[in-house]
């Protein structure tokens, strides 16, 4: 029940006061068994054409009852200090996502980086970067030490990488039956540039014992309940991931202080994995001789069933596995959904694609609901674990309503699915294709 209420609120935010969209959405949510993205009956094609404001040249290709992307645009303004244009999904704790068209920059500006808080961040006025310390310890740490930020900067080489941080629950809003948690649509992802010390260099300076298997973080935020004996979240990564060149203890983002809501003054960043492994307001790092057992490490948190399950299945804890690399995915970041374009000129469409620990091999776009695809231009990543820019010039055969769909394929040949992939109890890893609406005049 609670979940339903919050979903209704989320949808209201998404669809605003538009009565047509609101009705369709309600119908979709209450009646349709497939997805919240929506499968309408084909009989509503006329109504749909009316609602999108024009004919639909490739209507014959539309999957039975797809709700046009034109109806899924969001214009809700909201102000979080330093976070222009983000959409708030929850304000206690604060969770806010970025509309796709604000993720167009190659390097995500601080103001457009999403916010995912599990608990209560340390009050801003209690954070003093000159006295802030991190402790490095744990049962597999041979020489536990503590560092101020100045000491980290002085003792260790500085490295800068652009790193993709995506919440494991990004896309959760489309699972049916609904999964509880923040109803992220597409905007819990960012790829800023981080500067800091290599996690590896710091760990090695503190001595990694032979039995070490996991590295985990503790942050300065408090559990949402206010109970001081519980941490808000404390996760980590297996040794191999921690020791990668790109795993950082970062003190800067895009050459400036890390924004307060994104973990100022210090955070761990392990790109390509669920954002939850990248600890904010970093206070402590532990080298563990077992898989870490901090809050939100155990199933079902950040875990998916080992074998595919039917939607709605109850999955016993022992049948889950912890999510490691995120799957291949892409976004259309320009133009913004709903624009009108003149038919006599090609439309330059662009976006980003990323693939967790892997690289992106190719990106394709479709304007006929997936019947045919054209290869997009794809740039190399500036470094491993950064997203890759893609661009494509698209010509439209006649005026009308179109959708541009984008689909990326990773370096091991896996592509994004057209529809929402494997349902799982907590709604993780939805990497279905992103689409935007374009009116061609
Ligand atoms: N200390 C701490 N670290 C945290 C979190 C948190 O709530 N507290 N949230 C995690 C989750 S679930 C995600 S997706 C990322 C989000 O990073 P961002 O808020 O900077 O976008 O931070 C991770 N690190
Ligand atoms: Mo997350």
CSV table of C-alpha atoms and ligand atoms in Angstrom, one decimal, residues 83 93-96 113-122 165-170 182 184 187-190 192 194 217-222 232-235 253 258-263 266-268 273-283 296 302, ligand 1:
chain,number,residue,atom,x,y,z
A,83,UNK,CA,21.5,20.8,-8.0
A,93,UNK,CA,16.6,10.9,2.9
A,94,UNK,CA,17.2,13.0,-0.2
A,95,UNK,CA,17.2,11.2,-3.5
A,96,UNK,CA,17.1,13.1,-6.8
A,113,UNK,CA,25.1,14.7,-10.6
A,114,UNK,CA,22.3,12.7,-9.0
A,115,UNK,CA,22.0,12.3,-5.3
A,116,UNK,CA,21.4,9.0,-3.6
A,117,UNK,CA,21.3,9.2,0.2
A,118,UNK,CA,20.6,6.1,2.3
A,119,UNK,CA,20.7,8.0,5.6
A,120,UNK,CA,21.4,11.4,7.0
A,121,UNK,CA,24.5,13.1,5.7
A,122,UNK,CA,26.8,14.7,8.3
A,165,UNK,CA,28.7,6.0,-11.2
A,166,UNK,CA,25.2,4.5,-11.7
A,167,UNK,CA,22.9,3.4,-8.9
A,168,UNK,CA,22.1,-0.3,-9.0
A,169,UNK,CA,18.4,0.7,-8.9
A,170,UNK,CA,18.5,3.1,-11.8
A,182,UNK,CA,13.4,5.0,-5.0
A,184,UNK,CA,14.4,6.0,-10.5
A,187,UNK,CA,18.7,9.6,-14.2
A,188,UNK,CA,20.6,7.9,-11.4
A,189,UNK,CA,23.8,7.9,-13.4
A,190,UNK,CA,26.7,10.4,-13.9
A,192,UNK,CA,32.2,13.2,-13.6
A,194,UNK,CA,37.4,12.4,-10.0
A,217,UNK,CA,34.0,1.7,3.5
A,218,UNK,CA,32.3,3.5,6.4
A,219,UNK,CA,31.0,7.0,5.9
A,220,UNK,CA,30.1,9.8,8.3
A,221,UNK,CA,26.4,9.8,7.5
A,222,UNK,CA,23.9,8.5,10.1
A,232,UNK,CA,23.6,4.1,7.0
A,233,UNK,CA,25.3,2.0,4.5
A,234,UNK,CA,28.7,0.2,4.5
A,235,UNK,CA,29.6,-1.6,1.3
A,253,UNK,CA,35.4,16.2,-8.6
A,258,UNK,CA,33.3,17.2,-4.2
A,259,UNK,CA,29.8,18.6,-3.7
A,260,UNK,CA,28.5,18.2,-0.2
A,261,UNK,CA,25.6,15.9,-1.3
A,262,UNK,CA,28.0,13.8,-3.3
A,263,UNK,CA,30.3,13.0,-0.3
A,266,UNK,CA,36.3,12.6,0.6
A,267,UNK,CA,34.7,9.6,-1.1
A,268,UNK,CA,35.7,6.3,-2.5
A,273,UNK,CA,29.9,-1.0,-10.3
A,274,UNK,CA,26.7,-0.1,-8.5
A,275,UNK,CA,27.1,3.4,-7.1
A,276,UNK,CA,26.6,1.9,-3.6
A,277,UNK,CA,30.2,0.7,-3.6
A,278,UNK,CA,31.4,4.3,-3.8
A,279,UNK,CA,31.3,5.5,-0.2
A,280,UNK,CA,30.6,9.1,0.4
A,281,UNK,CA,31.8,11.2,3.4
A,282,UNK,CA,34.5,8.6,3.7
A,283,UNK,CA,35.8,8.0,7.3
A,296,UNK,CA,23.3,-3.3,2.8
A,302,UNK,CA,22.3,-4.8,-4.2
B,1,LIG,N1,28.2,7.1,3.0
B,1,LIG,C1,27.4,6.9,2.0
B,1,LIG,N2,27.9,6.5,0.8
B,1,LIG,C2,27.1,6.2,-0.2
B,1,LIG,C3,25.7,6.3,-0.1
B,1,LIG,C4,25.1,6.7,1.2
B,1,LIG,O1,23.9,6.8,1.4
B,1,LIG,N3,26.0,7.0,2.2
B,1,LIG,N4,24.8,6.0,-1.1
B,1,LIG,C5,25.4,5.0,-2.1
B,1,LIG,C6,24.6,4.8,-3.3
B,1,LIG,S1,23.4,3.7,-3.1
B,1,LIG,C7,24.9,5.4,-4.5
B,1,LIG,S2,24.0,5.0,-5.9
B,1,LIG,C8,26.0,6.4,-4.6
B,1,LIG,C9,25.4,7.7,-5.1
B,1,LIG,O2,26.4,8.7,-5.2
B,1,LIG,P1,25.9,10.2,-5.4
B,1,LIG,O3,24.8,10.5,-4.3
B,1,LIG,O4,27.1,11.0,-5.2
B,1,LIG,O5,25.3,10.4,-6.7
B,1,LIG,O6,26.6,6.7,-3.4
B,1,LIG,C10,26.8,5.6,-2.6
B,1,LIG,N5,27.6,5.9,-1.4
